[in-house]
Coordinates of C-alpha atoms in Angstrom, one line a residue:
Chain A
X1 CA 3.7 88.8 -45.4
X2 CA 5.5 89.7 -48.8
X3 CA 8.4 88.1 -49.6
X4 CA 12.3 88.9 -47.6
X5 CA 13.7 87.4 -44.7
X6 CA 12.1 87.1 -41.2
X7 CA 13.2 90.0 -38.6
X8 CA 16.0 88.9 -36.5
X9 CA 13.5 88.2 -33.6
X10 CA 11.9 85.6 -35.2
X11 CA 14.3 83.6 -35.6
X12 CA 14.7 80.1 -34.1
X13 CA 18.4 79.0 -33.0
X14 CA 18.1 75.2 -32.3
X15 CA 21.5 74.0 -30.0
X16 CA 22.0 70.5 -28.7
X17 CA 22.3 71.4 -24.8
X18 CA 24.8 69.4 -25.7
X19 CA 27.2 71.6 -26.9
X20 CA 26.6 74.5 -24.5
X21 CA 29.9 74.6 -22.7
X22 CA 31.8 72.2 -24.7
X23 CA 34.1 69.0 -23.7
X24 CA 36.6 66.7 -25.3
X25 CA 37.8 63.8 -23.5
X26 CA 39.3 60.5 -24.3
X27 CA 40.3 57.0 -22.2
X28 CA 43.4 54.4 -23.5
X29 CA 43.9 51.7 -22.3
X30 CA 48.3 50.7 -22.2
X31 CA 50.0 48.0 -20.9
X32 CA 49.1 47.5 -17.6
X33 CA 47.8 50.4 -17.7
X34 CA 45.4 53.3 -18.3
X35 CA 45.5 56.7 -19.7
X36 CA 42.5 59.9 -19.7
X37 CA 43.2 62.9 -21.2
X38 CA 40.2 65.7 -21.8
X39 CA 40.3 69.7 -22.6
X40 CA 40.0 72.7 -20.7
X41 CA 38.6 75.0 -22.1
X42 CA 34.4 75.9 -21.2
X43 CA 32.3 78.2 -23.2
X44 CA 28.5 79.8 -22.1
X45 CA 26.6 79.5 -24.8
X46 CA 28.7 78.5 -27.2
X47 CA 30.4 81.4 -27.6
X48 CA 32.6 83.4 -24.4
X49 CA 35.2 80.8 -23.4
X50 CA 34.7 82.2 -19.7
X51 CA 37.9 79.4 -18.5
X52 CA 40.8 77.6 -19.3
X53 CA 41.2 75.5 -16.3
X54 CA 37.9 73.7 -16.7
X55 CA 37.9 70.6 -14.5
X56 CA 36.3 67.7 -15.9
X57 CA 38.3 64.7 -15.1
X58 CA 37.5 63.4 -11.5
X59 CA 39.4 61.2 -9.5
X60 CA 37.7 58.5 -7.6
X61 CA 40.4 56.9 -5.6
X62 CA 43.6 56.3 -6.7
X63 CA 43.3 53.5 -9.2
X64 CA 39.4 55.1 -10.7
X65 CA 39.1 58.1 -12.6
X66 CA 35.8 58.8 -14.7
X67 CA 34.9 61.8 -17.2
X68 CA 32.3 64.1 -18.2
X69 CA 31.5 65.6 -21.0
X70 CA 28.5 67.9 -21.8
X71 CA 27.2 70.4 -19.8
X72 CA 29.0 71.8 -17.2
X73 CA 27.4 72.0 -14.3
X74 CA 25.4 68.3 -14.7
X75 CA 29.0 66.6 -15.2
X76 CA 30.2 68.6 -11.7
X77 CA 27.1 68.0 -9.6
X78 CA 27.6 64.0 -11.0
X79 CA 31.0 63.5 -10.4
X80 CA 30.0 64.8 -6.3
X81 CA 27.2 62.0 -6.7
X82 CA 30.2 59.4 -7.3
X83 CA 31.9 60.7 -5.2
X84 CA 29.4 61.3 -2.1
X85 CA 28.4 56.8 -3.3
X86 CA 32.0 55.4 -3.4
X87 CA 32.6 56.5 -0.1
X88 CA 29.3 55.4 1.3
X89 CA 30.9 52.4 -0.5
X90 CA 34.6 52.1 1.2
X91 CA 32.4 53.1 4.3
X92 CA 30.7 49.8 4.1
X93 CA 33.4 47.7 2.9
X94 CA 36.5 48.7 4.0
X95 CA 37.6 48.9 0.0
X96 CA 37.5 50.7 -3.0
X97 CA 35.5 50.0 -5.9
X98 CA 36.8 48.1 -8.3
X99 CA 36.2 50.1 -11.9
X100 CA 33.4 48.7 -13.6
X101 CA 31.4 47.9 -10.3
X102 CA 31.7 51.7 -10.5
X103 CA 31.1 51.3 -14.3
X104 CA 27.5 49.8 -13.5
X105 CA 27.7 52.4 -10.7
X106 CA 27.4 55.4 -13.8
X107 CA 25.4 53.8 -15.8
X108 CA 22.2 53.2 -12.7
X109 CA 22.4 56.4 -11.5
X110 CA 21.8 58.0 -14.8
X111 CA 19.7 55.9 -15.9
X112 CA 17.3 56.8 -13.2
X113 CA 16.6 60.4 -14.7
X114 CA 15.7 57.8 -18.0
X115 CA 13.1 60.5 -18.2
X116 CA 14.5 63.8 -17.9
X117 CA 18.0 63.5 -18.1
X118 CA 21.6 64.8 -16.7
X119 CA 23.2 65.8 -19.8
X120 CA 26.0 65.1 -19.1
X121 CA 28.6 61.9 -21.0
X122 CA 30.9 59.9 -18.8
X123 CA 33.5 57.4 -19.4
X124 CA 35.1 56.1 -17.1
X125 CA 38.7 54.2 -17.0
X126 CA 40.8 52.2 -14.4
X127 CA 42.8 49.6 -13.0
X128 CA 41.3 46.6 -10.9
X129 CA 43.2 45.4 -8.3
X130 CA 41.4 42.7 -7.5
X131 CA 42.6 40.9 -11.0
X132 CA 45.9 42.0 -10.7
X133 CA 45.7 45.6 -11.9
X134 CA 43.6 44.6 -15.9
X135 CA 43.0 47.8 -17.2
X136 CA 39.5 48.4 -17.7
X137 CA 38.1 51.4 -20.3
X138 CA 34.4 52.5 -20.4
X139 CA 32.4 54.9 -22.5
X140 CA 28.2 55.6 -21.6
X141 CA 26.4 57.3 -22.7
X142 CA 23.4 60.4 -20.9
X143 CA 21.2 58.1 -19.8
X144 CA 23.3 55.1 -18.8
X145 CA 24.2 52.5 -21.7
X146 CA 27.9 51.5 -21.5
X147 CA 30.3 50.1 -23.9
X148 CA 33.7 49.1 -22.8
X149 CA 36.0 47.9 -24.4
X150 CA 40.1 47.3 -24.7
X151 CA 41.2 49.9 -27.0
X152 CA 39.6 54.1 -26.5
X153 CA 36.3 55.4 -25.4
X154 CA 35.9 59.3 -26.7
X155 CA 33.1 61.5 -26.0
X156 CA 32.5 64.8 -26.8
X157 CA 32.1 67.8 -29.0
X158 CA 33.9 65.9 -31.8
X159 CA 33.3 62.9 -31.3
X160 CA 33.9 62.0 -35.2
X161 CA 37.1 63.9 -35.0
X162 CA 38.5 62.3 -31.7
X163 CA 37.7 58.6 -33.2
X164 CA 39.8 59.9 -36.1
X165 CA 42.5 60.8 -34.9
X166 CA 42.8 58.3 -32.0
X167 CA 42.0 55.3 -34.4
X168 CA 44.6 56.3 -37.4
X169 CA 47.3 56.4 -33.1
X170 CA 46.0 54.2 -31.2
X171 CA 48.0 51.3 -30.9
X172 CA 47.2 48.3 -28.3
X173 CA 49.6 47.7 -25.2
X174 CA 51.7 50.9 -25.0
X175 CA 53.2 51.8 -21.8
X176 CA 52.6 54.3 -20.0
X177 CA 55.4 56.3 -21.0
X178 CA 54.3 56.3 -25.2
X179 CA 49.8 56.1 -24.3
X180 CA 50.7 59.3 -23.2
X181 CA 52.5 60.2 -26.1
X182 CA 49.8 58.6 -28.2
X183 CA 46.4 60.5 -26.8
X184 CA 47.6 63.6 -26.1
X185 CA 48.5 63.8 -29.6
X186 CA 45.1 62.0 -29.7
X187 CA 43.5 64.7 -27.7
X188 CA 45.7 68.2 -28.8
X189 CA 44.2 67.0 -33.2
X190 CA 40.8 66.6 -31.8
X191 CA 40.0 69.1 -30.4
X192 CA 41.5 71.3 -32.9
X193 CA 38.5 71.1 -35.5
X194 CA 36.5 72.1 -32.9
X195 CA 35.3 75.6 -30.9
X196 CA 33.3 73.8 -28.7
X197 CA 37.1 72.4 -27.0
X198 CA 40.1 72.3 -26.3
X199 CA 42.2 75.2 -24.4
X200 CA 44.5 73.6 -23.5
X201 CA 44.9 70.2 -22.0
X202 CA 45.4 67.8 -19.1
X203 CA 46.0 64.2 -18.6
X204 CA 46.7 61.1 -16.3
X205 CA 48.1 58.5 -17.2
X206 CA 47.0 55.4 -14.4
X207 CA 49.5 52.2 -13.5
X208 CA 50.1 49.6 -10.7
X209 CA 52.1 52.6 -8.5
X210 CA 51.5 55.9 -9.9
X211 CA 49.9 57.9 -12.0
X212 CA 51.2 60.6 -14.1
X213 CA 49.5 63.6 -14.6
X214 CA 50.3 66.2 -17.2
X215 CA 49.0 69.9 -18.5
X216 CA 49.4 69.8 -21.7
X217 CA 49.7 73.8 -23.8
X218 CA 47.8 73.6 -27.1
X219 CA 46.4 76.5 -29.5
X220 CA 45.3 78.7 -27.3
X221 CA 41.3 79.3 -29.4
Chain B
X1 CA -2.7 52.3 23.1
X2 CA 0.8 51.9 21.3
X3 CA 1.7 47.6 20.1
X4 CA 4.7 48.2 22.5
X5 CA 2.6 48.0 25.8
X6 CA 5.0 45.8 27.7
X7 CA 4.3 44.0 30.6
X8 CA 7.0 45.1 32.0
X9 CA 6.1 42.7 35.7
X10 CA 8.8 40.9 38.2
X11 CA 11.9 43.1 37.3
X12 CA 14.4 43.9 39.8
X13 CA 17.2 46.3 38.6
X14 CA 15.1 48.8 37.6
X15 CA 17.0 52.1 38.3
X16 CA 16.1 53.7 42.1
X17 CA 12.5 53.0 41.0
X18 CA 10.1 52.3 43.5
X19 CA 8.2 48.7 43.1
X20 CA 4.1 49.9 41.6
X21 CA 4.5 53.0 40.1
X22 CA 8.3 52.2 37.8
X23 CA 6.1 48.9 37.0
X24 CA 3.1 51.7 35.3
X25 CA 5.2 53.8 33.4
X26 CA 7.7 52.3 32.2
X27 CA 6.3 51.1 29.4
X28 CA 5.7 54.0 27.6
X29 CA 9.1 55.5 26.2
X30 CA 6.9 58.7 25.5
X31 CA 5.5 58.5 29.0
X32 CA 7.4 61.1 32.2
X33 CA 6.9 59.4 35.1
X34 CA 5.3 61.2 38.5
X35 CA 8.8 61.8 39.7
X36 CA 9.3 63.1 35.9
X37 CA 11.7 60.9 34.2
X38 CA 12.0 58.9 31.3
X39 CA 12.4 55.3 32.4
X40 CA 12.7 53.7 28.4
X41 CA 15.6 55.7 28.3
X42 CA 17.1 55.3 32.0
X43 CA 16.7 51.6 30.6
X44 CA 18.3 52.4 28.2
X45 CA 21.1 53.1 29.9
X46 CA 21.6 50.2 32.5
X47 CA 21.6 48.5 29.1
X48 CA 24.9 50.2 27.7
X49 CA 26.2 50.2 31.3
X50 CA 26.6 45.4 30.6
X51 CA 28.3 46.6 27.5
X52 CA 32.1 47.0 26.8
X53 CA 33.7 49.7 28.7
X54 CA 35.1 52.6 25.7
X55 CA 37.8 55.8 26.5
X56 CA 38.4 58.9 24.3
X57 CA 40.8 61.0 25.1
X58 CA 41.3 64.3 23.1
X59 CA 44.7 66.0 23.4
X60 CA 45.8 69.3 20.2
X61 CA 47.5 66.7 18.8
X62 CA 44.6 63.7 18.4
X63 CA 42.7 62.3 19.6
X64 CA 42.6 58.3 20.5
X65 CA 38.7 56.1 20.7
X66 CA 39.7 52.8 22.5
X67 CA 37.5 50.2 23.3
X68 CA 37.2 46.5 24.6
X69 CA 36.2 43.8 23.1
X70 CA 33.3 41.6 24.4
X71 CA 33.5 39.0 22.0
X72 CA 36.9 37.1 22.3
X73 CA 36.1 33.5 20.8
X74 CA 38.5 31.8 18.3
X75 CA 35.6 31.6 16.1
X76 CA 35.5 34.7 15.2
X77 CA 35.7 35.9 11.8
X78 CA 37.8 39.0 12.5
X79 CA 38.3 40.4 8.5
X80 CA 38.0 43.7 8.7
X81 CA 34.9 45.0 10.2
X82 CA 35.3 46.4 13.6
X83 CA 33.0 45.4 17.0
X84 CA 33.2 48.5 18.2
X85 CA 34.8 51.0 16.6
X86 CA 33.8 52.5 13.1
X87 CA 34.5 55.1 10.8
X88 CA 31.7 57.7 9.9
X89 CA 34.4 59.8 7.9
X90 CA 37.9 61.2 6.3
X91 CA 38.2 62.9 9.8
X92 CA 35.3 61.6 12.1
X93 CA 35.0 58.7 13.6
X94 CA 33.9 56.0 16.3
X95 CA 33.3 54.5 19.6
X96 CA 29.7 52.0 20.1
X97 CA 29.6 50.9 23.6
X98 CA 24.9 49.1 23.7
X99 CA 23.6 46.9 21.5
X100 CA 25.4 46.8 18.1
X101 CA 22.5 46.2 15.8
X102 CA 20.4 50.0 17.6
X103 CA 24.7 51.3 16.8
X104 CA 24.7 49.6 13.1
X105 CA 21.5 52.1 11.9
X106 CA 23.2 54.9 13.1
X107 CA 26.4 54.8 11.8
X108 CA 25.1 54.2 8.7
X109 CA 22.9 57.7 9.0
X110 CA 25.6 59.6 10.9
X111 CA 27.7 58.5 6.9
X112 CA 24.6 59.7 4.7
X113 CA 24.5 63.0 7.3
X114 CA 28.1 63.6 6.4
X115 CA 28.7 63.2 2.9
X116 CA 25.4 64.8 2.2
X117 CA 26.8 67.5 3.8
X118 CA 30.5 67.5 1.8
X119 CA 28.0 67.3 -1.2
X120 CA 26.4 70.9 -1.1
X121 CA 29.5 72.1 0.7
X122 CA 31.9 70.6 -0.9
X123 CA 33.8 70.1 2.6
X124 CA 34.2 68.2 5.6
X125 CA 31.0 68.0 8.4
X126 CA 31.7 70.1 10.9
X127 CA 32.0 67.6 14.2
X128 CA 29.3 69.1 16.2
X129 CA 26.9 69.6 13.6
X130 CA 27.3 65.9 12.7
X131 CA 26.8 64.3 16.4
X132 CA 23.6 67.1 16.7
X133 CA 22.1 66.1 13.8
X134 CA 22.3 61.8 15.0
X135 CA 21.8 62.9 18.5
X136 CA 18.9 64.6 17.0
X137 CA 17.6 61.1 15.8
X138 CA 17.8 59.9 18.7
X139 CA 15.8 62.2 20.9
X140 CA 13.2 61.4 18.3
X141 CA 12.8 58.2 19.4
X142 CA 12.4 60.0 23.1
X143 CA 9.7 61.8 22.0
X144 CA 7.0 60.4 19.2
X145 CA 6.1 57.1 17.5
X146 CA 6.0 55.2 20.6
X147 CA 9.2 53.3 19.6
X148 CA 12.1 52.2 21.7
X149 CA 15.0 54.0 22.5
X150 CA 18.3 53.0 20.0
X151 CA 20.5 51.5 22.8
X152 CA 23.7 52.3 22.3
X153 CA 26.5 55.4 23.5
X154 CA 28.9 57.2 21.4
X155 CA 32.4 58.3 21.9
X156 CA 32.5 60.7 18.6
X157 CA 36.2 61.0 17.3
X158 CA 37.4 63.5 15.6
X159 CA 38.4 67.3 13.3
X160 CA 37.5 70.1 12.0
X161 CA 38.9 73.5 10.8
X162 CA 37.5 75.7 13.3
X163 CA 37.4 73.8 17.1
X164 CA 39.7 71.6 16.0
X165 CA 40.4 68.0 17.5
X166 CA 37.5 66.8 19.4
X167 CA 35.1 64.5 21.4
X168 CA 31.5 63.5 22.1
X169 CA 29.9 61.4 23.7
X170 CA 26.2 61.1 23.3
X171 CA 24.1 59.1 25.1
X172 CA 20.2 56.8 24.1
X173 CA 18.1 60.3 25.3
X174 CA 20.0 62.4 22.7
X175 CA 22.3 64.4 25.4
X176 CA 25.8 65.5 23.9
X177 CA 28.6 66.7 25.1
X178 CA 32.3 67.6 24.5
X179 CA 35.0 66.5 26.5
X180 CA 38.8 66.1 27.2
X181 CA 38.6 62.8 28.1
X182 CA 35.2 60.1 29.1
X183 CA 34.2 56.8 29.3
X184 CA 31.1 54.8 28.4
X185 CA 29.3 51.3 28.7
X186 CA 30.7 48.8 31.5
X187 CA 32.7 50.3 35.1
X188 CA 32.4 54.1 33.1
X189 CA 33.0 55.6 36.6
X190 CA 35.4 54.1 37.3
X191 CA 36.8 54.7 34.7
X192 CA 35.9 58.7 35.0
X193 CA 37.3 58.9 38.3
X194 CA 40.9 57.6 36.9
X195 CA 41.1 60.2 33.8
X196 CA 39.8 62.9 36.1
X197 CA 43.1 62.3 38.0
X198 CA 45.6 61.8 35.3
X199 CA 44.8 63.8 32.3
X200 CA 46.8 66.4 32.0
X201 CA 46.6 69.4 29.4
X202 CA 48.4 69.2 26.5
X203 CA 49.3 65.0 26.7
X204 CA 51.3 64.1 23.2
X205 CA 49.4 61.6 21.5
X206 CA 51.5 59.1 22.4
X207 CA 50.5 59.9 26.0
X208 CA 47.0 60.2 25.6
X209 CA 47.4 56.6 23.7
X210 CA 49.4 55.1 27.0
X211 CA 46.6 57.1 29.1
X212 CA 43.9 55.1 27.7
X213 CA 45.1 52.1 27.6
X214 CA 45.9 52.4 31.3
X215 CA 41.6 53.4 32.1
X216 CA 40.6 50.5 30.6
X217 CA 43.7 48.1 32.2
X218 CA 41.9 49.4 35.2
X219 CA 37.3 49.2 34.3
X220 CA 38.2 45.5 32.2
X221 CA 37.7 42.7 34.0
X222 CA 41.1 40.6 33.4
X223 CA 44.7 41.3 35.4
X224 CA 47.0 41.5 31.8
X225 CA 45.9 42.9 29.2
X226 CA 45.8 41.5 26.2
X227 CA 46.0 43.6 22.4
X228 CA 43.5 40.8 21.3
X229 CA 41.0 41.8 23.7
X230 CA 40.9 45.4 23.1
X231 CA 40.0 47.9 20.0
X232 CA 41.8 51.4 19.5
X233 CA 41.5 54.4 16.8
X234 CA 43.3 57.5 15.8
X235 CA 42.7 60.3 14.1
X236 CA 45.4 62.4 14.1
X237 CA 47.6 63.8 11.9
X238 CA 48.8 62.3 8.0
X239 CA 52.0 64.2 7.9
X240 CA 52.7 66.2 11.9
X241 CA 54.8 69.0 10.6
X242 CA 53.2 69.4 7.5
X243 CA 49.2 69.4 9.5
X244 CA 47.6 69.1 5.9
X245 CA 45.5 66.2 6.3
X246 CA 44.1 63.9 8.7
X247 CA 42.6 60.7 8.7
X248 CA 41.0 58.0 10.9
X249 CA 43.0 55.3 11.8
X250 CA 42.1 52.2 13.2
X251 CA 45.6 51.2 15.6
X252 CA 47.6 47.4 14.5
X253 CA 48.0 44.7 16.6
X254 CA 51.6 45.5 16.5
X255 CA 51.2 49.1 17.7
X256 CA 47.7 47.8 20.6
X257 CA 50.5 44.8 22.3
X258 CA 53.5 47.8 22.2
X259 CA 51.2 49.9 24.3
X260 CA 49.3 47.2 25.9
X261 CA 52.8 45.4 27.2
X262 CA 54.0 48.6 28.3
X263 CA 50.4 49.4 30.8
X264 CA 50.9 46.2 32.2
X265 CA 54.4 46.1 32.5
X266 CA 53.6 49.4 34.5
X267 CA 50.9 47.9 36.9
X268 CA 53.2 45.4 38.3
X269 CA 56.3 47.3 38.4
X270 CA 53.7 50.0 41.1
X271 CA 52.3 46.1 42.6
X272 CA 56.1 45.7 43.7
X273 CA 56.7 48.6 44.6
X274 CA 53.5 48.9 47.0
X275 CA 54.2 45.4 48.1
X276 CA 57.5 47.0 49.4

């Protein structure tokens, strides 16, 4: 064929499966509390925004939450599997799982599919009731490599942006209300440069005796 | 020949079996006797009739399960696990009579069934489905494999959206039925006779607990009922007004003691009145 662009039918677009639906999740450690926040967008094939109330953070028990980014069907299925496993654990042990134990369970479940993985990246956030309600957070890649830390973890489409805002706004040992402010600003700012996440947000601040959940009003674009 | 062929010579307590005929047919669980009976299943039920009694009472406000503890040593570490009562899911509990190790296998299987249903349908498993699945498993051990049946009877107490509060009983044959009130284990027939006369429609949950305590007291060996010898659990509304959630709950010692004291007092009053 002589010169000129190839016809549309011959042009192939490559897209990461992790960007098909879109998500942004942050978790942060505070003083005797943890916070986990996510956006609420649900898009299909990147372009259409189909829902603005898409749940990405799931409660496992009063002091343990898990947030999942990535392909929506995988993140929802994984959340259901984790609930199953935790329910069985609670029935056998007559107690709830510690966050660290749960994180290891998540890691194992993901690695079991090492050569055909779930396209989801989880963040686990909780308080360890057996150790004075010490905060615990960790992020993971889609095959279960954990990265526990004592400051913050992020996952989603626009990780670089999220890292950036957290790096500049985070301070250690924040009280629950201050932590809420910081994480809310971080998630809203972090999703602004990403067309695949945003459309509002939700924040859970988990303390020893209560969990405060707030929905955020952000730019709906 | 099945590897589980067991010589049954010397059995004196075979239930109503003719002396020589039973022994030839009771070794293999998967064969009928000439009289059309499955002896291994019957022998399993015989094992259960020596186990601690369990009583169940159903009301429109909840289901009560009460049981007699057989292992009473002071050296026993009680902790959180229970001898007779087990939670299967948030809306379902079970009382056991029979061989506890057999029960543990089935209880684990029931828990997995309940969670698999919850995962697939995102709603709690309907009671009868769970009971049926478990009973199908028990039935398998009476028809294939040449393995002995499970020596356990269960009382299932729970709730689902379609049928409300329900009470089911199952036995080693894999048969099950729904009941308003029933009993399994030692002196079960005596307990059921008492329930038949004393059970009333429209009972409250407290009245059901009192009835269960009374029945246990009359079927247990001791004259005075003590809270340490009894276990009780209930499936009822978390909030009786809003009726939003049900939960399975094991009763605390304080509540048990109150119920036992009440039952003891009532029995004493009755005995004193009888003497007059």
